Coordinates of C-alpha atoms in Angstrom, one line a residue:
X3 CA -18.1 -23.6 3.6
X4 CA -15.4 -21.4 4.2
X5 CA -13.9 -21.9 7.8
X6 CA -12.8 -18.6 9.2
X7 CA -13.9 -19.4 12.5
X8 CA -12.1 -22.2 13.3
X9 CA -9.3 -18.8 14.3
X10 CA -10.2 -18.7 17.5
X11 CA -7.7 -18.3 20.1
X12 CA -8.2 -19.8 23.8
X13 CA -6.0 -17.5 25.3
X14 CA -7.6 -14.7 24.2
X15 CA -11.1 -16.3 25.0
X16 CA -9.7 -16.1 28.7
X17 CA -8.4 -12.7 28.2
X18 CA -11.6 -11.5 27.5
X19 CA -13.5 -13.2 30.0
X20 CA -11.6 -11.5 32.5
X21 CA -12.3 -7.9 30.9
X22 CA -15.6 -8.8 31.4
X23 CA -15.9 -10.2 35.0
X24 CA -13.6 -6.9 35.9
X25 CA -16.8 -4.9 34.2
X26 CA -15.4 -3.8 31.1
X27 CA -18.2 -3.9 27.8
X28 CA -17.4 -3.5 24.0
X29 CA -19.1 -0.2 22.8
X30 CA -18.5 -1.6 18.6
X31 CA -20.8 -3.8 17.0
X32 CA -19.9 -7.4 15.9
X33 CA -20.7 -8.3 12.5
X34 CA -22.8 -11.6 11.7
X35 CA -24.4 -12.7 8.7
X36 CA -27.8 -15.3 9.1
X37 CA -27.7 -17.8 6.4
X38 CA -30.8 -18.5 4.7
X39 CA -31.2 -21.8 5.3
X40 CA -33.3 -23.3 8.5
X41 CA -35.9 -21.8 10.5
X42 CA -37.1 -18.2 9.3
X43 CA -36.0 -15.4 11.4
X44 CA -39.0 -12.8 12.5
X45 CA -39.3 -8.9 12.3
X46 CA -42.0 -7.2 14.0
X47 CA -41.5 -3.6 13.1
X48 CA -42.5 -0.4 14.6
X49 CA -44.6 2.3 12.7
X50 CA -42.6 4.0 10.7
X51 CA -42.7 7.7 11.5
X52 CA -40.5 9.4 9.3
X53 CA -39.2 9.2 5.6
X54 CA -36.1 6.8 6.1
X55 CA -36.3 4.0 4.9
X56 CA -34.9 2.5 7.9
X57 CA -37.2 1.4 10.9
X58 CA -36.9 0.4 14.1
X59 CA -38.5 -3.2 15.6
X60 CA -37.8 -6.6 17.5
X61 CA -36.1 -9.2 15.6
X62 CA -37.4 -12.6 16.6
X63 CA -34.5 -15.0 16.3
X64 CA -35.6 -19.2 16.4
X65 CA -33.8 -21.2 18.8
X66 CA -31.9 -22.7 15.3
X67 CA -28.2 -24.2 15.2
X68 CA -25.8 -22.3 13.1
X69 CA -28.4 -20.0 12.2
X70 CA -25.5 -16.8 12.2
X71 CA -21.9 -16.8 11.5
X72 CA -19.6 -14.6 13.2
X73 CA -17.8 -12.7 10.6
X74 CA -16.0 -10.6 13.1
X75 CA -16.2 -10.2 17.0
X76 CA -16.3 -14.1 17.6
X77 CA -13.9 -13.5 20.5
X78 CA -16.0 -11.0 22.1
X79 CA -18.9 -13.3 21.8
X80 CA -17.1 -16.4 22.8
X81 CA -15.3 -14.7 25.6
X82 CA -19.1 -14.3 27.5
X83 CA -19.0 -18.2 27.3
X84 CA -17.4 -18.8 31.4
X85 CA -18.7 -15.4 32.1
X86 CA -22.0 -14.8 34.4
X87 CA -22.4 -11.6 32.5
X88 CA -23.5 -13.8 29.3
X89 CA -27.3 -13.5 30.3
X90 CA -27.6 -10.2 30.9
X91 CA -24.9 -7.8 29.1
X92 CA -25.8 -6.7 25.8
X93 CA -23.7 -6.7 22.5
X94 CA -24.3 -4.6 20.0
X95 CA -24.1 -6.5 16.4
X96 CA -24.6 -5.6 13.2
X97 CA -26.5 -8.2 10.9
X98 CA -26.5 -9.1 7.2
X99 CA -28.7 -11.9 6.0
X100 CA -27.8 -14.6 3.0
X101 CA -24.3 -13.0 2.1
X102 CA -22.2 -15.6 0.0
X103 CA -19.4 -17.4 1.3
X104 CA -16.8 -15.6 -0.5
X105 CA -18.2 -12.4 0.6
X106 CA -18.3 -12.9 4.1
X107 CA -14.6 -14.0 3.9
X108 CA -13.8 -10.9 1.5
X109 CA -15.8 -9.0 4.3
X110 CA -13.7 -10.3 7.3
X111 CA -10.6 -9.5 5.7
X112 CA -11.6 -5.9 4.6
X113 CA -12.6 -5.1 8.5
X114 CA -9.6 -6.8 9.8
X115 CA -7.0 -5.2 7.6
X116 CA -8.7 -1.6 8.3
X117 CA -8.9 -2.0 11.9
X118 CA -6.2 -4.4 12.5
X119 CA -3.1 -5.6 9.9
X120 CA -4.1 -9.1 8.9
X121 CA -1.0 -10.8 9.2
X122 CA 0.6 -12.3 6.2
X123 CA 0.1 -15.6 7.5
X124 CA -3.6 -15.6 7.9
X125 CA -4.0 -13.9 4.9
X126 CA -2.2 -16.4 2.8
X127 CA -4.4 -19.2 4.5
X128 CA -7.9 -17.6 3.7
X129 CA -6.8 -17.5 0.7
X130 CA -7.9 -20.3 -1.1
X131 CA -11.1 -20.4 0.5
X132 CA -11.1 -16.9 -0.8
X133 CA -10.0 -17.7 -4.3
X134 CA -10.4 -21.3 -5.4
X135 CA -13.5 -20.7 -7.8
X136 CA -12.8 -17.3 -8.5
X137 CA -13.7 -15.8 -12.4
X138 CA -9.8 -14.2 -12.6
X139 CA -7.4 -17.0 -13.1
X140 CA -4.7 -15.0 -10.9
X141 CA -6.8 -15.3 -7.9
X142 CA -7.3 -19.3 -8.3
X143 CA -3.7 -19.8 -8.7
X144 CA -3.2 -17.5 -5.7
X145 CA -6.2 -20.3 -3.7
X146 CA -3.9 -22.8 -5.2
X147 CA -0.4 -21.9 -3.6
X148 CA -2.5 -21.1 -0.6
X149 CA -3.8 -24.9 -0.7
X150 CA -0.5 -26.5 -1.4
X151 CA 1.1 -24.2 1.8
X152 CA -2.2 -25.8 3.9
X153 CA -1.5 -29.5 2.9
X154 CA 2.1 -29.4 3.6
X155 CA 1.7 -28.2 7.1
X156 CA -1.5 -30.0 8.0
X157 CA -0.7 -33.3 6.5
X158 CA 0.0 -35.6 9.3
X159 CA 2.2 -38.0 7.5
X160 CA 4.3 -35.5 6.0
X161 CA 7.4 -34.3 6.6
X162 CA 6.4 -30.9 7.3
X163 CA 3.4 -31.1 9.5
X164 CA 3.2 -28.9 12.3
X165 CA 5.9 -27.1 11.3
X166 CA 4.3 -24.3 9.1
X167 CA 2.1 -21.4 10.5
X168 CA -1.5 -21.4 9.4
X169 CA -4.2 -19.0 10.1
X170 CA -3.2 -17.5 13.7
X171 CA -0.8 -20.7 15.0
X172 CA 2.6 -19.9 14.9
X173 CA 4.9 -22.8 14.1
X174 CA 8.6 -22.7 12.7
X175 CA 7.7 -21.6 9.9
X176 CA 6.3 -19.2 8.0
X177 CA 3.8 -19.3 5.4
X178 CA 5.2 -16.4 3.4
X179 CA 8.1 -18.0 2.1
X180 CA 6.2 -20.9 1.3
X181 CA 3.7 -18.7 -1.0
X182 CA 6.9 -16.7 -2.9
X183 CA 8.8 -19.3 -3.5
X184 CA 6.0 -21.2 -5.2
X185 CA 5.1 -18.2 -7.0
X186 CA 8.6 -17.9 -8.5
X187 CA 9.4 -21.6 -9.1
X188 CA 7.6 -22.4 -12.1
X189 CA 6.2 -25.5 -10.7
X190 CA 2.6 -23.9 -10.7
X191 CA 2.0 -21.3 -14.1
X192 CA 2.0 -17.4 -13.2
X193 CA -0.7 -15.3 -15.0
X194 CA -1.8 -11.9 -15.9
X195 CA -6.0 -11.6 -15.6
X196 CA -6.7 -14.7 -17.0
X197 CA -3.3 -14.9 -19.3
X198 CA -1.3 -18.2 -18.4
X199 CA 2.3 -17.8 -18.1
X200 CA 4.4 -20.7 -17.9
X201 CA 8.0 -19.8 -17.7
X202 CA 9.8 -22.2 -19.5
X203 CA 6.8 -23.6 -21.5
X204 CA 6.1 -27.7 -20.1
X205 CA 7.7 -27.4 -16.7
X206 CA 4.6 -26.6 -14.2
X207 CA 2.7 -29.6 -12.7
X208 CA -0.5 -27.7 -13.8
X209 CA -1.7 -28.8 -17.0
X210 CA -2.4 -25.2 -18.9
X211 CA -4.0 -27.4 -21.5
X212 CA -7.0 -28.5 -19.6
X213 CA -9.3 -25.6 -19.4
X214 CA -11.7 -27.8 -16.5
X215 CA -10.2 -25.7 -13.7
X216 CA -12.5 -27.2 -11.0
X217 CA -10.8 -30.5 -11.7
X218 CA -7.3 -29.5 -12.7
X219 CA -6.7 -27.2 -9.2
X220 CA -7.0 -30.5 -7.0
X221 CA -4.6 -32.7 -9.3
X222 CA -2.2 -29.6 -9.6
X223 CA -2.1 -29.0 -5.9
X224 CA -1.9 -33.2 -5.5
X225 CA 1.3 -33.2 -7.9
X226 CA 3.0 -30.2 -6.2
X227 CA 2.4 -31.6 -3.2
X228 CA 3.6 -35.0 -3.6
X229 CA 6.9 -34.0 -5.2
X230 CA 7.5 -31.0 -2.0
X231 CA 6.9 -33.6 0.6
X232 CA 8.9 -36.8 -1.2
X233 CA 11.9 -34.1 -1.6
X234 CA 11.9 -32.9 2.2
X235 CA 11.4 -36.8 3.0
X236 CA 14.4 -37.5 1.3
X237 CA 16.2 -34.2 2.6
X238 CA 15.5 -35.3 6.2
X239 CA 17.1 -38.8 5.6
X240 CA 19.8 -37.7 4.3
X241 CA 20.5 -34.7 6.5
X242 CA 20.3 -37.4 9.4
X243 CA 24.3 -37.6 10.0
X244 CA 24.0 -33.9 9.9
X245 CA 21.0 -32.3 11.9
X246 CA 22.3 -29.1 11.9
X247 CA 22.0 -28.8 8.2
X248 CA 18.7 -29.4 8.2
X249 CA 17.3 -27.1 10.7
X250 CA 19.9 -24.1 10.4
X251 CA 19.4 -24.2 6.5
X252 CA 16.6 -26.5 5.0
X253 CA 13.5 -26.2 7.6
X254 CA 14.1 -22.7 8.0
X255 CA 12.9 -19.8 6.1
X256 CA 15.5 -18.1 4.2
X257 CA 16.5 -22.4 3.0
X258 CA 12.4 -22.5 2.2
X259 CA 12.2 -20.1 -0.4
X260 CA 15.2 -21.5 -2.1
X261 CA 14.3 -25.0 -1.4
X262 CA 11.1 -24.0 -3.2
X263 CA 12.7 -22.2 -6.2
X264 CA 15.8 -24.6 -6.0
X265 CA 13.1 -27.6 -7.0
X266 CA 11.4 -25.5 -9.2
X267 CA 14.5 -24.9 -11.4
X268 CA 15.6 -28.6 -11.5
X269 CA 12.4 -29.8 -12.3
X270 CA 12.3 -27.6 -15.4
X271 CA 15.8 -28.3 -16.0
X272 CA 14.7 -32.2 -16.2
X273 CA 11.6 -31.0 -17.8
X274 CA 13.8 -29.4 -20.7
X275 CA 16.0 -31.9 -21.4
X276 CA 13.4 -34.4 -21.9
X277 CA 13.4 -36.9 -18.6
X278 CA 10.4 -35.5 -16.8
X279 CA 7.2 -34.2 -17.7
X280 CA 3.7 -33.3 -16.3
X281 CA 2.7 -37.1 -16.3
X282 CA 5.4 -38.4 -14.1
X283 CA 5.1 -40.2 -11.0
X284 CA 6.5 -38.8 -7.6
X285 CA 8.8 -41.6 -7.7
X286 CA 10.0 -40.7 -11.4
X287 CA 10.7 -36.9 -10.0
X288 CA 12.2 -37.9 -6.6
X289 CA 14.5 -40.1 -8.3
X290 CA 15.2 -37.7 -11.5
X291 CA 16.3 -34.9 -8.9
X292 CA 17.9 -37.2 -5.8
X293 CA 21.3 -36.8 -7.3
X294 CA 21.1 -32.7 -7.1
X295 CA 19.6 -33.1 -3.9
X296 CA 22.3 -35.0 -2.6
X297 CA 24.7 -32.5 -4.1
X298 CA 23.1 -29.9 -2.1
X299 CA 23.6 -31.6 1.1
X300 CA 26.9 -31.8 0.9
X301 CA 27.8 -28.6 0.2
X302 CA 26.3 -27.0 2.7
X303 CA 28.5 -29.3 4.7
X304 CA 31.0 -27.5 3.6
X305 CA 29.6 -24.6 3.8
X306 CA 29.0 -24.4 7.3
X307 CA 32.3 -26.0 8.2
X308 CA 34.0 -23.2 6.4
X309 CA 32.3 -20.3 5.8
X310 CA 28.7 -20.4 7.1
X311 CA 28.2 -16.6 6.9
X312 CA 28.3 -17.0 3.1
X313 CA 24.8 -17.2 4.0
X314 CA 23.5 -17.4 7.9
X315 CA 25.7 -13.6 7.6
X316 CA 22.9 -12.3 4.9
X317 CA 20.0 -10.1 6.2
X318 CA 17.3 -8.0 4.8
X319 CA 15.5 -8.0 1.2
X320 CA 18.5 -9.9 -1.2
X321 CA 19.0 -12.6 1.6
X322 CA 16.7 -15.2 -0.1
X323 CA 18.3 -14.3 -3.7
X324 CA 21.4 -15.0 -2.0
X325 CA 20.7 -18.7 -0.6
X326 CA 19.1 -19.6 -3.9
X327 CA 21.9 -18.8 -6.2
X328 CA 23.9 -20.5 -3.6
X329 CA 22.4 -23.7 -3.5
X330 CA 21.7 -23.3 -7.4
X331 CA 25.4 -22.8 -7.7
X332 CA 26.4 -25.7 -5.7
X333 CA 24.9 -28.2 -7.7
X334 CA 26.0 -26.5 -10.9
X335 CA 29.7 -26.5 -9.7
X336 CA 28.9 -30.8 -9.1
X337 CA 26.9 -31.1 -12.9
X338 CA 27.9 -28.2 -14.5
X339 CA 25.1 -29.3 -17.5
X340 CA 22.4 -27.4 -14.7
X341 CA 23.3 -24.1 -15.5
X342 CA 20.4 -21.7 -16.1
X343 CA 20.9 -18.5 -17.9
X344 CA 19.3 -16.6 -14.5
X345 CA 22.3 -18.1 -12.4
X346 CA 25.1 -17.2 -15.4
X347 CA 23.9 -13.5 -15.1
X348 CA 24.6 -13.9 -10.8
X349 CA 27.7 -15.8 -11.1
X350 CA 29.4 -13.1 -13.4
X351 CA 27.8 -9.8 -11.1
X352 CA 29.6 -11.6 -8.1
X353 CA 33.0 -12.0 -10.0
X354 CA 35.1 -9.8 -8.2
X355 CA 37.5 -9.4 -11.2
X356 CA 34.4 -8.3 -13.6
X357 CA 33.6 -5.7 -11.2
X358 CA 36.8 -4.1 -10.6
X359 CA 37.4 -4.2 -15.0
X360 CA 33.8 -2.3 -15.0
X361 CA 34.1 0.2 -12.5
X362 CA 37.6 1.1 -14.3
X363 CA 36.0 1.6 -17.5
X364 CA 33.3 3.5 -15.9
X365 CA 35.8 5.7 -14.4
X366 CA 37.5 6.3 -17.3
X367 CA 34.6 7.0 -19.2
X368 CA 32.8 9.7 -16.8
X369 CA 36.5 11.5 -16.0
X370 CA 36.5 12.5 -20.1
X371 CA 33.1 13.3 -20.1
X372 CA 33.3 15.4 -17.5
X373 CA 36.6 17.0 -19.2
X374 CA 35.0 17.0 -22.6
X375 CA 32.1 18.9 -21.2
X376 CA 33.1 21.4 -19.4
X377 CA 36.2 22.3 -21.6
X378 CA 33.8 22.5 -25.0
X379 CA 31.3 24.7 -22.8
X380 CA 34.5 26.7 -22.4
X381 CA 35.2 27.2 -26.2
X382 CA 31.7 27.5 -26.8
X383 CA 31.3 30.5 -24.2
X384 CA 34.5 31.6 -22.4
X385 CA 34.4 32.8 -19.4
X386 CA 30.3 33.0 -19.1
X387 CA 30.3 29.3 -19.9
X388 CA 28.7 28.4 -15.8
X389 CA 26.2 31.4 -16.5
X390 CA 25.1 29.7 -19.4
X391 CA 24.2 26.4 -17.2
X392 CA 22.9 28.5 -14.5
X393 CA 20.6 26.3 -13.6
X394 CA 22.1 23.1 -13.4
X395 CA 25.2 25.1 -11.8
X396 CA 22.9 26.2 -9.3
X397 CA 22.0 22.5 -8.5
X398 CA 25.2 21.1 -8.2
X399 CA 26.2 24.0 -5.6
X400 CA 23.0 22.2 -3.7
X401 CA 24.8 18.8 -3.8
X402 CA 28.1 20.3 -3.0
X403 CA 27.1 21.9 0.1
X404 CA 24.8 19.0 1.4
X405 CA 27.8 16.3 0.5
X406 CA 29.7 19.0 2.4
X407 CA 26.8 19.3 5.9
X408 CA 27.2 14.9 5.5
X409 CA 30.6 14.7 5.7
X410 CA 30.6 17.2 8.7
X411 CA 27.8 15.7 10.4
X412 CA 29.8 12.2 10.1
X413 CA 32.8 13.2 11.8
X414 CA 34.7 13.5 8.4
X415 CA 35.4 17.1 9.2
X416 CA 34.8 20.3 7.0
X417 CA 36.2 20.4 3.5
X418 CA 34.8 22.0 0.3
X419 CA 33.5 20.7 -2.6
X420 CA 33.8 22.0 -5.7
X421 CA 30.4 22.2 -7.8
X422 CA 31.7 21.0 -10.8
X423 CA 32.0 17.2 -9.2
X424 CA 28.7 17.2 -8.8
X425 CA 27.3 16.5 -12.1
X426 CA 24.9 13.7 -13.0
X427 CA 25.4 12.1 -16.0
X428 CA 21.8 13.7 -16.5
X429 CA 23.2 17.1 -16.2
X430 CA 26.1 15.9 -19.4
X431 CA 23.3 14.5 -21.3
X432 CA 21.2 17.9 -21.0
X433 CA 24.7 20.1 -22.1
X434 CA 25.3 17.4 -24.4
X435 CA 21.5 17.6 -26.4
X436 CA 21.2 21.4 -26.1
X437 CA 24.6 22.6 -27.2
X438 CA 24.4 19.1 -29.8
X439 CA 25.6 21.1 -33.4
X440 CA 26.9 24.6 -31.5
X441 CA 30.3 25.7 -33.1
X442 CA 31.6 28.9 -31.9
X443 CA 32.6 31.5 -33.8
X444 CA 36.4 30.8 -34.6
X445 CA 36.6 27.2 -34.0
X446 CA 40.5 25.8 -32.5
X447 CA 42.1 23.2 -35.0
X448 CA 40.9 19.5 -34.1
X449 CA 37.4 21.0 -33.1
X450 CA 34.8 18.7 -32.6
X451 CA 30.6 19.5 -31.9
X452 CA 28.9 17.6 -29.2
X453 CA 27.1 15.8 -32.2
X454 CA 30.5 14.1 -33.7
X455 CA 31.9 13.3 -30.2
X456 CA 29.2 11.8 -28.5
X457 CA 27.3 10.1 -31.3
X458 CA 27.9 6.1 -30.1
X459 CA 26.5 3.3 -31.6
X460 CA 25.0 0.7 -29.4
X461 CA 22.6 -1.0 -31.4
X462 CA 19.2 0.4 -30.7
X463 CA 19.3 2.8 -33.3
X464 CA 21.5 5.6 -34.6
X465 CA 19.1 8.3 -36.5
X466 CA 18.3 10.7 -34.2
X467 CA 19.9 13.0 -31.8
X468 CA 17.7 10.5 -29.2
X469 CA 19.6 7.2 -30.8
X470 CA 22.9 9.0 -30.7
X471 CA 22.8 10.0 -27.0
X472 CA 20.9 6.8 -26.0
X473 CA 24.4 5.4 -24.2
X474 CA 24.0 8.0 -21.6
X475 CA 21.1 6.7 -20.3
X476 CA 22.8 3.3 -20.5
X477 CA 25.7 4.4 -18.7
X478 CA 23.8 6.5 -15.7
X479 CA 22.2 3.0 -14.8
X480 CA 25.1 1.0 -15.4
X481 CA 27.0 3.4 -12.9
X482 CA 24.7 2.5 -9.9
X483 CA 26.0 -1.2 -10.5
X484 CA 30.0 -0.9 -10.4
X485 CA 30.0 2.7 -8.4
X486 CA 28.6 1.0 -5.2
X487 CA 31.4 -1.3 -4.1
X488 CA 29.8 -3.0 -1.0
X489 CA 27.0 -3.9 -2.7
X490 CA 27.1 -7.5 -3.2
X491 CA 23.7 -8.2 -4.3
X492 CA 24.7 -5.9 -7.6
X493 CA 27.0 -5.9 -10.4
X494 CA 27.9 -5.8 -13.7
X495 CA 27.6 -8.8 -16.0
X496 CA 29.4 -10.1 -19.2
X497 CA 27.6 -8.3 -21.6
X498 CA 27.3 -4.8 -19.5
X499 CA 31.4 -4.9 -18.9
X500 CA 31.6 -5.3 -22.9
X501 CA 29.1 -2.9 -23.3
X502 CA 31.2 -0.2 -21.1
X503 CA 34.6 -1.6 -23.2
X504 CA 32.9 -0.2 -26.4
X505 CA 32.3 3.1 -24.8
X506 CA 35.7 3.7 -23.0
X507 CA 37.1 2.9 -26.8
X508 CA 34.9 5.2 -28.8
X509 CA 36.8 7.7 -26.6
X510 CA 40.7 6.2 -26.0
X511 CA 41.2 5.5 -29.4

């Protein structure tokens, strides 16, 4: 039976005893459910007098234990318990009768979250009892992270007892980290509905093969479990010349999403190169991934002798991204044979030399577009050539004039703008399609159309006016990578820096 009651709080029981006694009532109506089974409830109803089919009586409840659960108002009921009001006040309550277990959970959490924000926490512990034999198989992995997060802080032998919130006890930790890092470490399949997706195929500890869900859930959560609490064993004994290691970045909860992913990735790193595999022991894991584990240790030595706001100095949404590429990138720099494509594609959008070759090639390449442009328009219509983009003129003078109120209201003083530097690379691509063949009427020697000039080839196709324009779109999204600067958690990688290379030389020939 699911156990949402066990959420009472004692200091709110007081809290509300005190209300009471000081002659305060509760004018909304907790919400029970009566379970069928036990003595039979009795209803001796009044004459029904109109055409609802509601009616009025006296229900006749039998002095029965556990005859009701309290889906929601237990701590309005439970505060009469010290109270000499508990004979005598009366609670309005609003009954169902035989609702399934599932439902009356699904029931509490639809009242709490309307009436009051069910904290992430509480949510993510209800949920396997929620979940776990749920039809969609989404929902039962869901009950299963939610079972793993419940055995790590509630087993009293492990290393993490007591230190994980569950339900409405606050501990160190959170439970939120806990549920995305397991969600994004591979060690338990994602899925769509009831589509499996295990990313890379063989590295989960759930066996997608056995289609007995009722008895692969406990061994998956079992296996997860064992190999989570034999790492943090191992972390905590080798953090033990270093205590600061462990509770500033390990038992903490921007180190607990990357632990989480971090052990993910090597297990399906040993997984792929042929050393582990679903049937493994928790010795033949622990041992298979002590050596990285070490290697993580000590360089967060280092780090936080040197530079420790290379991460303790990262806030906000990319903070966790940032300590797991971290600590992924600290054991590749000790075995450089762990080096998964994911953290490749980070390392090279943090190399500061990448960036600054990107941005210049993007620089380059929207200073002759914007020249190209606005001279062919030029050619193409003389001196009526901004009438002729009225509207999109009449947009930029928008952006010029609020870029222009900004800088003002930032203490950057008053200073025009032209329009013309306001362009989007939307506004070329418009000018570029709709003026695509236009010649005027006495072209200039070395004329070119639209059509000839910006027709690049990237690879995705080079038939249509679409295909030969394509780029653009490429290059607008590849300019909010190298035209921000300060933002670390972006950048251009490899591939993108080549791609812009083969732009900037279609047009510096």
């Amino acid at each position: 039976m699911p156990t949402y009651q066990r959420l009472l709080v004692p200091s709110r029981l007081s809290g509300i005893s005190k209300f009471i006694e000081k002659g305060g009532y509760f004018p909304n109506s907790a919400i029970i459910n009566f379970s069928e089974r036990g003595a039979k409830r009795e209803f001796q109803a009044h004459s029904r007098l109109t055409d609802s089919s509601s009616r009025t009586g006296v229900l006749k409840i039998p002095n029965c234990y556990a005859i009701a659960y309290i889906i929601d108002g237990q701590h309005r009921i439970y505060g009469y318990a010290d109270s000499p009001y508990k004979d005598t006040n009366t609670i309005p309550v609003v009954a169902f009768v035989g609702l399934d277990p599932s439902e009356q959970l699904e029931l509490f959490m639809d009242i709490n979250q309307n009436q009051k924000a069910v904290s992430p926490t509480l949510r993510i512990t209800l949920e396997e009892d929620l979940y776990w034999n749920a039809a969609r198989l989404d929902s039962r992995l869901k009950a299963l992270r939610s079972s793993i997060i419940r055995q790590l802080g509630g087993d009293q032998s492990g290393p993490l007892y007591g230190k994980i919130s569950l339900g409405e006890d606050k501990a160190e930790l959170q439970a939120k980290p806990f549920a995305d890092g397991l969600l994004r470490s591979g060690l338990i399949p994602e899925a769509s509905g009831n589509r499996m997706i295990e990313d890379p195929p063989g590295s989960s500890l759930y066996d997608v093969g056995n289609t007995d869900h009722k008895s692969e859930m406990p061994k998956a959560r079992a296996r997860v479990t064992q190999l989570l609490n034999r790492c943090y064993e191992y972390l905590e004994e080798r953090c033990k010349p270093h205590e600061k290691i462990l509770s500033t970045y390990l038992i903490s909860n921007k180190g607990t999403f990357a632990i989480i992913r971090l052990l993910g990735s090597l297990h399906a790193f040993e997984c792929e190169m042929g050393r582990l595999s679903i049937k493994s022991t928790s010795d033949e894991r622990l041992d298979a991934l002590r050596k990285y584990l070490k290697a993580l240790v000590d360089a967060l030595v280092v780090i936080d002798g040197e530079n420790p706001d290379v991460l303790l100095g990262r806030h906000g949404s990319g903070a966790e991204t940032v300590w797991f590429r971290t600590f992924q990138l600290a054991i590749s720099d000790r075995f450089p044979e762990y080096s998964p494509p994911e953290l490749q594609d980070w390392r090279e959008r943090q190399d500061k030399a990448l960036q600054d070759k990107g941005r210049e090639l993007g620089t380059r390449i929207e200073r002759h577009i914007k020249g190209f442009v606005i001279a062919q328009l030029k050619t193409l219509f003389g001196d009526n050539w901004d009438i002729e983009i009225g509207s999109i003129q009449r947009e930029c003078e928008t952006r010029a004039r609020e870029q222009v109120e900004k800088n003002y209201k930032e203490g950057l003083g008053r200073h025009d703008i032209p329009w013309t530097d306001q362009f989007f690379i939307s506004d070329y691509k418009t000018i570029i399609e709709r003026y695509w063949t236009r010649v005027p009427d006495e072209p200039p020697a070395g004329f070119e159309t639209f059509e000839k000039h910006f027709s690049i080839d990237i690879g995705q196709g080079f038939k249509s006016k679409a295909e030969r324009v394509k780029w653009l779109s490429l290059f607008s999204s590849l300019r909010n990578l190298w035209a921000h600067e300060g933002t670390k958690e972006k950048g251009l990688n490899r591939h993108e820096v080549d791609m812009l290379k083969q732009i900037h030389d279609h047009f510096y020939k």
